[in-house]
PDB file of C-alpha atoms and ligand atoms in Angstrom:
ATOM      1  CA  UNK B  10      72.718 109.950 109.991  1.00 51.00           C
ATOM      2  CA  UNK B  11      70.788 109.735 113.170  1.00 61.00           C
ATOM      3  CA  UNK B  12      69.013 112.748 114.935  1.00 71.00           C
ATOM      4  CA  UNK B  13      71.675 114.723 117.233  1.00 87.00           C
ATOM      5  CA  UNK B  14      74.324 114.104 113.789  1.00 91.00           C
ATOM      6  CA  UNK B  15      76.518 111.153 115.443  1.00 92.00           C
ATOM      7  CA  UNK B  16      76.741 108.362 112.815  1.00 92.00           C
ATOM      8  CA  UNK B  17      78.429 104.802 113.587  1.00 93.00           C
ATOM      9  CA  UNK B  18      82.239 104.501 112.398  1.00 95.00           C
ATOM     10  CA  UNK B  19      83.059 103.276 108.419  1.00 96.00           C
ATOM     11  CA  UNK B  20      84.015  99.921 109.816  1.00 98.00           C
ATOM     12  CA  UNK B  21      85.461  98.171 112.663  1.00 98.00           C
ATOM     13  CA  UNK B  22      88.842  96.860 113.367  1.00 97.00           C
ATOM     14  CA  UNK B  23      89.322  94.755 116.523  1.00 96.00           C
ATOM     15  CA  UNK B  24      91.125  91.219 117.275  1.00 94.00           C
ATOM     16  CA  UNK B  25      93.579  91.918 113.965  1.00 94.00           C
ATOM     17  CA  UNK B  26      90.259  91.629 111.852  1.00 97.00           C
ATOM     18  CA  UNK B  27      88.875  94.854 109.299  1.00 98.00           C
ATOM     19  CA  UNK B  28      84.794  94.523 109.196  1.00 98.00           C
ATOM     20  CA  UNK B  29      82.098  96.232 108.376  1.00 98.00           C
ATOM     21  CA  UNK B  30      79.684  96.463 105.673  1.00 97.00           C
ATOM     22  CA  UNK B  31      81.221  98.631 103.754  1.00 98.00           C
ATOM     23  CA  UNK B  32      84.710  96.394 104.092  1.00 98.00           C
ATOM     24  CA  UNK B  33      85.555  94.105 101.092  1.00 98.00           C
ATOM     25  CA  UNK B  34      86.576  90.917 100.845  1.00 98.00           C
ATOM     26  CA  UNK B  35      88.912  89.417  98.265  1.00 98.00           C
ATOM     27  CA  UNK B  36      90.975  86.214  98.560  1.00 98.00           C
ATOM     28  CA  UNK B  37      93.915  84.393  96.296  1.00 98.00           C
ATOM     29  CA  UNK B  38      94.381  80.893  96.192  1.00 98.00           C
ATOM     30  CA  UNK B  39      97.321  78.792  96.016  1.00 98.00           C
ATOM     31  CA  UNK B  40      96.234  78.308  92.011  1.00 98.00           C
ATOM     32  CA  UNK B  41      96.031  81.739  91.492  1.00 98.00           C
ATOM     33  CA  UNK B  42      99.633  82.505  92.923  1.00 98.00           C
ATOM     34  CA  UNK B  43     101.589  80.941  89.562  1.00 97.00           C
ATOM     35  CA  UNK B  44     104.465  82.713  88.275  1.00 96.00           C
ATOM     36  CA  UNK B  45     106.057  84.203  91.690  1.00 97.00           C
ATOM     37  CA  UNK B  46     107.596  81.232  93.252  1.00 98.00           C
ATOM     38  CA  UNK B  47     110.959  79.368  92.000  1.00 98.00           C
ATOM     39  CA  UNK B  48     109.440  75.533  92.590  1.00 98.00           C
ATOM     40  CA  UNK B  49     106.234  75.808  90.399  1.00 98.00           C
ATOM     41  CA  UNK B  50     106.317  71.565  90.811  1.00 98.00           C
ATOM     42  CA  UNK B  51     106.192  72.458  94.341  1.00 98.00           C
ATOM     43  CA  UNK B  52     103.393  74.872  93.813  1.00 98.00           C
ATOM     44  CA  UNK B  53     101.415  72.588  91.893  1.00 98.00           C
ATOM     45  CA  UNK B  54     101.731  70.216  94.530  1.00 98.00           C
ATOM     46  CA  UNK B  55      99.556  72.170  97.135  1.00 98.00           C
ATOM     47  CA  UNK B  56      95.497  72.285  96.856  1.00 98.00           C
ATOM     48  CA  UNK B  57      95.062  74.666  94.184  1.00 98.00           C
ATOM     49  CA  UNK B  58      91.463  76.088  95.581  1.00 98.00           C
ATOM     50  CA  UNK B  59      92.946  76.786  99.294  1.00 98.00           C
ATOM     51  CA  UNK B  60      93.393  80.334 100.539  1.00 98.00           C
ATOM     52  CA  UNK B  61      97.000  81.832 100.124  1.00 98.00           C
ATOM     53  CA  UNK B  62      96.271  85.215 101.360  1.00 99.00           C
ATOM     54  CA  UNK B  63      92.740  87.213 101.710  1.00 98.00           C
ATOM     55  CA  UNK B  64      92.453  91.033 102.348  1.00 98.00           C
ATOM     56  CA  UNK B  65      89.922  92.878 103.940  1.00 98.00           C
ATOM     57  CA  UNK B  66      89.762  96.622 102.336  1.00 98.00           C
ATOM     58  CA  UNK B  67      87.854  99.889 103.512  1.00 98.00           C
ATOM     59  CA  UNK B  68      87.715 101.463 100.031  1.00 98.00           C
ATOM     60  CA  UNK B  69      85.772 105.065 100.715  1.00 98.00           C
ATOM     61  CA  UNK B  70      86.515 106.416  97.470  1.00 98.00           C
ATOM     62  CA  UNK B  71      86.415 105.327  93.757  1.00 98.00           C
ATOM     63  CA  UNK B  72      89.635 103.601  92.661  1.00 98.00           C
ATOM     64  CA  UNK B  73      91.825 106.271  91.147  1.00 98.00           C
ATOM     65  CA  UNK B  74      90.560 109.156  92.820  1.00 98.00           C
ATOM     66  CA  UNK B  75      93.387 112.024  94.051  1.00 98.00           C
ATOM     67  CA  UNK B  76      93.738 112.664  97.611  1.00 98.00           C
ATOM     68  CA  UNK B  77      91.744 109.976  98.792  1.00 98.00           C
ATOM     69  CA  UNK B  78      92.798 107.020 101.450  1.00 98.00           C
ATOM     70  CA  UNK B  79      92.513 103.234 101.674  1.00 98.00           C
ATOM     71  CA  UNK B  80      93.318 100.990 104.602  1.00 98.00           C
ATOM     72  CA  UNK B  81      93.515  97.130 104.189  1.00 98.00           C
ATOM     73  CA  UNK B  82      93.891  93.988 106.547  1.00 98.00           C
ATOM     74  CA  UNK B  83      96.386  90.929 104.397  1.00 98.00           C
ATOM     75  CA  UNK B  84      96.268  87.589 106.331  1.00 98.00           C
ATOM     76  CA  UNK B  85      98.636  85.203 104.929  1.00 99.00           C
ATOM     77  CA  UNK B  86      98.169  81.567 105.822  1.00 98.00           C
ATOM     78  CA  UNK B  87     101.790  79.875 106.156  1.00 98.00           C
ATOM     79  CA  UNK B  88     102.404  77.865 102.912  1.00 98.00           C
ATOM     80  CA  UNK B  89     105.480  76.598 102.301  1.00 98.00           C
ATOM     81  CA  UNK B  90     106.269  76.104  98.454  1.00 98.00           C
ATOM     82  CA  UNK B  91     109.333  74.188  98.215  1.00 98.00           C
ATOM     83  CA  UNK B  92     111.875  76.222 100.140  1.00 98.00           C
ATOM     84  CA  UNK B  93     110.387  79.580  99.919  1.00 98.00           C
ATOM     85  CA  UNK B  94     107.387  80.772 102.307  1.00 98.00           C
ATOM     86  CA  UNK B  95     104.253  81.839 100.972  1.00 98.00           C
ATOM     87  CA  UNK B  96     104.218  85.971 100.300  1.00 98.00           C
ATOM     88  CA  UNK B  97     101.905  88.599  98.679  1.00 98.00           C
ATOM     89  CA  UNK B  98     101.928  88.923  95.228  1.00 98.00           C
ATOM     90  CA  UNK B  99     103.913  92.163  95.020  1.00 98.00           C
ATOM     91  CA  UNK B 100     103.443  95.266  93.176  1.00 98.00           C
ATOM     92  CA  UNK B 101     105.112  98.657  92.142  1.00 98.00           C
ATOM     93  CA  UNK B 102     102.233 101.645  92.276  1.00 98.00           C
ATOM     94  CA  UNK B 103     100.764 102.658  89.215  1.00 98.00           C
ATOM     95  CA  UNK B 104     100.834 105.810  90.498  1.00 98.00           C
ATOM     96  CA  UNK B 105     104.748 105.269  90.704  1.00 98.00           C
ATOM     97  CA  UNK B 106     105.745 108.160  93.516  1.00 98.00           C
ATOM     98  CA  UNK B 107     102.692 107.197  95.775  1.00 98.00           C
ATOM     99  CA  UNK B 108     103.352 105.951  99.097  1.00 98.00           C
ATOM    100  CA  UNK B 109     102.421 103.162 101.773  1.00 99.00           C
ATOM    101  CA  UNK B 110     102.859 102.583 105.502  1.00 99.00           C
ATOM    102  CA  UNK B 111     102.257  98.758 106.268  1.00 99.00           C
ATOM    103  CA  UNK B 112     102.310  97.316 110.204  1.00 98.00           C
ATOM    104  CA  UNK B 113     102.299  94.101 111.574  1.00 98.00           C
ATOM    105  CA  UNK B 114      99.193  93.074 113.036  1.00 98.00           C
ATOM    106  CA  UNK B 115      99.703  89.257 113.946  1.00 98.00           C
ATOM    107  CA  UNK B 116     102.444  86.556 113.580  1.00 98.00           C
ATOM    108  CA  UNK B 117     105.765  87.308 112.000  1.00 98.00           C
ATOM    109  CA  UNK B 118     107.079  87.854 108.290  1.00 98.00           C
ATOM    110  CA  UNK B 119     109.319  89.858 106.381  1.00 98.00           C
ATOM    111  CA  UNK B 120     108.963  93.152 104.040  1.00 99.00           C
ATOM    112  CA  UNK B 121     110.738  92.271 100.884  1.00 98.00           C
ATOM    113  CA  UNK B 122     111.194  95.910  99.079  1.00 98.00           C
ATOM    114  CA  UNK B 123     113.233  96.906  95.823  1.00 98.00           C
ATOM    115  CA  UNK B 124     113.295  99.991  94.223  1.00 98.00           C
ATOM    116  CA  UNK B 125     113.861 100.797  90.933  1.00 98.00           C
ATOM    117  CA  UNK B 126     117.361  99.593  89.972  1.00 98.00           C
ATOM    118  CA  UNK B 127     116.297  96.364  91.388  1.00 98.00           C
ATOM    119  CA  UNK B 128     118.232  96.977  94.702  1.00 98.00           C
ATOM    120  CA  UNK B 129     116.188  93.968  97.438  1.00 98.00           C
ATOM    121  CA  UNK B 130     116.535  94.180 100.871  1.00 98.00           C
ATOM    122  CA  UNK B 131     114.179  93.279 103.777  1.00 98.00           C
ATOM    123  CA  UNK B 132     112.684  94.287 106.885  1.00 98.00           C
ATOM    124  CA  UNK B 133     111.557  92.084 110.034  1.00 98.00           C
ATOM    125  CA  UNK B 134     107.391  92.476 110.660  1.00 99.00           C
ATOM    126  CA  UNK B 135     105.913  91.745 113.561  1.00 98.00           C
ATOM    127  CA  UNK B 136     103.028  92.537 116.022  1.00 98.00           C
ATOM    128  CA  UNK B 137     103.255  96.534 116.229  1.00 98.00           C
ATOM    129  CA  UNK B 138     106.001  97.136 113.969  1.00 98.00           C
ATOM    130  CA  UNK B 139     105.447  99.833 111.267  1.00 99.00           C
ATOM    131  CA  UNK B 140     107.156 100.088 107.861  1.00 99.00           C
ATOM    132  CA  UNK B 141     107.494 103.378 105.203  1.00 99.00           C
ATOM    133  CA  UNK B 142     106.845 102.349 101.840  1.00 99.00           C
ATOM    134  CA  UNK B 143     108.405 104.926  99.578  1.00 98.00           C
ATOM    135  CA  UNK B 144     106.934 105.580  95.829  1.00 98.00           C
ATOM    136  CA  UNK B 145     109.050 103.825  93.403  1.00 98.00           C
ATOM    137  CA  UNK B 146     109.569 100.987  95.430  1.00 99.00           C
ATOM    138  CA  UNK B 147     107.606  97.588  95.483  1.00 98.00           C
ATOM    139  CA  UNK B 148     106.709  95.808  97.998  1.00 99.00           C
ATOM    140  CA  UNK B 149     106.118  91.993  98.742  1.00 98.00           C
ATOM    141  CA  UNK B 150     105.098  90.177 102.447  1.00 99.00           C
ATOM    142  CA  UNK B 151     106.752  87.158 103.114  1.00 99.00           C
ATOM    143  CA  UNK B 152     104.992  84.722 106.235  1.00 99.00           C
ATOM    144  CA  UNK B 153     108.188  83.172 107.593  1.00 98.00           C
ATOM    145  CA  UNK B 154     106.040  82.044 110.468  1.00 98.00           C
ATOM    146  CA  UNK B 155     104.108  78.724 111.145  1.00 98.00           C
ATOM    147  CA  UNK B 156     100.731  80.430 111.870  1.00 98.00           C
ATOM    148  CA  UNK B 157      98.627  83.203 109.793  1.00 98.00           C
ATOM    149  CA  UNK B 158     100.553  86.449 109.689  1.00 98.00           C
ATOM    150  CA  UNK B 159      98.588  89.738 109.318  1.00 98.00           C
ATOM    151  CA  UNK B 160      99.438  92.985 108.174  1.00 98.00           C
ATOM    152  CA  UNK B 161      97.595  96.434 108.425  1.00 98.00           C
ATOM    153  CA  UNK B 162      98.170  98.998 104.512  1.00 99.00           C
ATOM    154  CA  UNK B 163      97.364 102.121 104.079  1.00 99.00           C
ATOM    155  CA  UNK B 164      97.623 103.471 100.637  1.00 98.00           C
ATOM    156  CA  UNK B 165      96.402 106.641  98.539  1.00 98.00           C
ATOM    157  CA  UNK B 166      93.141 105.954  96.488  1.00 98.00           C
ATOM    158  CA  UNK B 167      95.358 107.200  93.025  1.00 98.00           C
ATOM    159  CA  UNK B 168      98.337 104.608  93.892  1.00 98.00           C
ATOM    160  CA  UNK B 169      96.955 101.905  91.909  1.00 98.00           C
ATOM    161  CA  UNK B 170      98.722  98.446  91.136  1.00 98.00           C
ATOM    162  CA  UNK B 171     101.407  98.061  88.995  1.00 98.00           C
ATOM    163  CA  UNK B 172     102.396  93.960  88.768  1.00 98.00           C
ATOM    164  CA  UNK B 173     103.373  93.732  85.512  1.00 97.00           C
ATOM    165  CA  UNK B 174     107.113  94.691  86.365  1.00 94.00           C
ATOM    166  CA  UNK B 175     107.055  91.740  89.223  1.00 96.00           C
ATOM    167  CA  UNK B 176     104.854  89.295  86.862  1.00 95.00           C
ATOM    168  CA  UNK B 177     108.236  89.790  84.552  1.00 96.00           C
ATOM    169  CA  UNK B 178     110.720  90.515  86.276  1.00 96.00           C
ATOM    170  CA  UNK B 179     109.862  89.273  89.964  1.00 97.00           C
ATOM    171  CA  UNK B 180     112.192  90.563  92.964  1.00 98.00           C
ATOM    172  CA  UNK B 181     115.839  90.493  92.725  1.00 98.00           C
ATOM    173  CA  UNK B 182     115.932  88.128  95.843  1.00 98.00           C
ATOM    174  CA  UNK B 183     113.907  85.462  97.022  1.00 98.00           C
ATOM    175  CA  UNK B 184     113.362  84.404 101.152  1.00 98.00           C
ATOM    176  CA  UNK B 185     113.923  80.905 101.633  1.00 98.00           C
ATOM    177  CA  UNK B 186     113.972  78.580 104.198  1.00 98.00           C
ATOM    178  CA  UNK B 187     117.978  77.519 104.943  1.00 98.00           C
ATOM    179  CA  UNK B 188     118.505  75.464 107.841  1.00 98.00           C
ATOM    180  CA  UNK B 189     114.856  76.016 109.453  1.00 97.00           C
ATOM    181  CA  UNK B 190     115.464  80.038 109.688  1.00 97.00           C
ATOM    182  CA  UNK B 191     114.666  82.896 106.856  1.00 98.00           C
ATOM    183  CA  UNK B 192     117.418  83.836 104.655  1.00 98.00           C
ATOM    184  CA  UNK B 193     117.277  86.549 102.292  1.00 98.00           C
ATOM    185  CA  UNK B 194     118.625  85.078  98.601  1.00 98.00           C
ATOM    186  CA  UNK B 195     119.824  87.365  96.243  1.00 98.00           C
ATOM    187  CA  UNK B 196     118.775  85.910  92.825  1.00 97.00           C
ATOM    188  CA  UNK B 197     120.664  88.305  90.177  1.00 95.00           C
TER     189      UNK B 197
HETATM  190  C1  M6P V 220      97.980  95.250 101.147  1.00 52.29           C
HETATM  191  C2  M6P V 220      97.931  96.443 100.200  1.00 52.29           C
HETATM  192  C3  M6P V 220      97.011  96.124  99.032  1.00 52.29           C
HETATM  193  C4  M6P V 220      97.440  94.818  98.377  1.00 52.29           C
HETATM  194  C5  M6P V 220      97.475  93.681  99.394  1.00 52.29           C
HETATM  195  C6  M6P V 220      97.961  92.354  98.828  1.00 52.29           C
HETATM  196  O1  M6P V 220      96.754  95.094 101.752  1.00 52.29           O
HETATM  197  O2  M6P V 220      99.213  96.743  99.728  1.00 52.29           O
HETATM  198  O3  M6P V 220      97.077  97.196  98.096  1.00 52.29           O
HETATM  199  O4  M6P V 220      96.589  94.509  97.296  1.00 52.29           O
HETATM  200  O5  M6P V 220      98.351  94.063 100.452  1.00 52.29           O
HETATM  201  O6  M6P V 220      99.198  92.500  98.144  1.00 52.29           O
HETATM  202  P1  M6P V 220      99.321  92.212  96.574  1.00 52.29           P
HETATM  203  O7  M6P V 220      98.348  93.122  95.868  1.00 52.29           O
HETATM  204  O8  M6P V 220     100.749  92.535  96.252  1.00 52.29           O
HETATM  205  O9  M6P V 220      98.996  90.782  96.363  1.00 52.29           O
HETATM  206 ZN1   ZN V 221     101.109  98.979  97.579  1.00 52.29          ZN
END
C-alpha cells in the first residue's frame, strides 16, 4: 500500500499475455496429454517434453473458496495428432452448476461443449469473440489454426475440476481435420 492508498493492479494483461507476480504458470506437454486423442501412435510420435498448452492464472483466493473469481490466459501451440488438432484437456466443474465465460484472445479454434446427456456441439473462437459456459456442461478448446491460439477464462474460485468424466468417457465428438478444414465428428 503506498502513502495516499493507490496500490499497483493484481497483474497485468497486455499483448494477449496474463503477468504479474502474483500470476501462475503451469504448462502440459505433449506426454502428459495421453488418453484424449483417437491416434495415441500418432501421439507418441510427437516430442513428448514439448509444450501442448500453458496457462497463465490470477488465482486471488484459495482454491475452493465461495464467491470468489479466477481469470486465466490458455495458449495452445498448434499440434496436429493424426487427424485431430491439439485441444485442452477438458473438464466438467466439480462444482457441477458453476459457470464460465471464455474469449478468444489470439488465433482461431473451436469451443467443443457437451452437457450432461452427452449432447456435443461447437462454437467458432476467435480474436474478441466471447462464449457462456453454463454449469453442467464441459468444455474443451480445440486450435484448428496453424499458429498459437489463446483464450481468456474466467471461472468461480468453488468451480473446481472435474476430468474424471472426460478421462472416461471423453466428448461425444471429436474435431478433425477433413479435407484441410475443421469438421465436427460425432463419435457415439
Ligand atoms: C482455462 C480454464 C482453466 C483450465 C484451462 C485449461 O484457462 O478453464 O480452468 O484449467 O483453461 O483447460 P483444462 O483444465 O481443461 O486442460
Ligand atoms: Zn472450466
Amino acid at each position: 500500500m503506498t502513502r495516499n492508498g493507490i496500490t499497483m493492479p493484481d497483474a497485468l494483461f497486455t499483448e494477449g499475455r496474463l503477468v504479474g507476480e502474483q500470476v501462475e504458470n503451469s504448462i502440459r506437454t505433449i506426454g502428459g496429454l495421453t488418453g484424449i486423442f483417437e491416434d495415441e501412435e500418432a501421439l507418441k510420435r510427437l516430442p513428448q517434453e514439448a509444450l501442448a498448452y500453458e496457462v497463465a492464472s490470477l488465482l486471488p483466493v484459495g482454491e475452493g473458496t465461495s464467491g470468489g473469481l479466477y481469470f486465466g490466459v490458455t495458449r495452445i501451440h498448434p499440434w496436429m495428432v493424426g487427424d485431430e488438432y491439439m485441444m485442452t484437456k477438458g473438464h466438467f466443474h466439480a462444482n457441477a452448476d458453476r459457470a464460465e465465460f471464455y474469449w478468444g484472445i489470439d488465433g482461431e479454434g473451436l469451443l467443443l461443449l457437451m452437457d450432461e446427456n452427452r449432447k456435443c456441439w461447437a462454437e467458432r473462437v476467435f480474436p474478441g469473440s466471447l462464449h457462456y459456459i453454463p454449469g453442467r456442461v464441459a468444455h474443451r478448446m480445440v486450435n484448428t489454426g496453424n499458429e498459437i491460439f489463446s483464450f481468456g477464462a474466467c471461472w468461480s474460485s468453488d468451480a473446481g475440476h472435474d476430468y474424471a468424466s472426460i478421462a472416461t468417457h471423453g466428448f461425444s465428438a471429436r474435431v478433425k481435420q477433413v479435407n484441410g478444414k475443421p469438421q465436427l465428428i460425432k463419435t457415439e
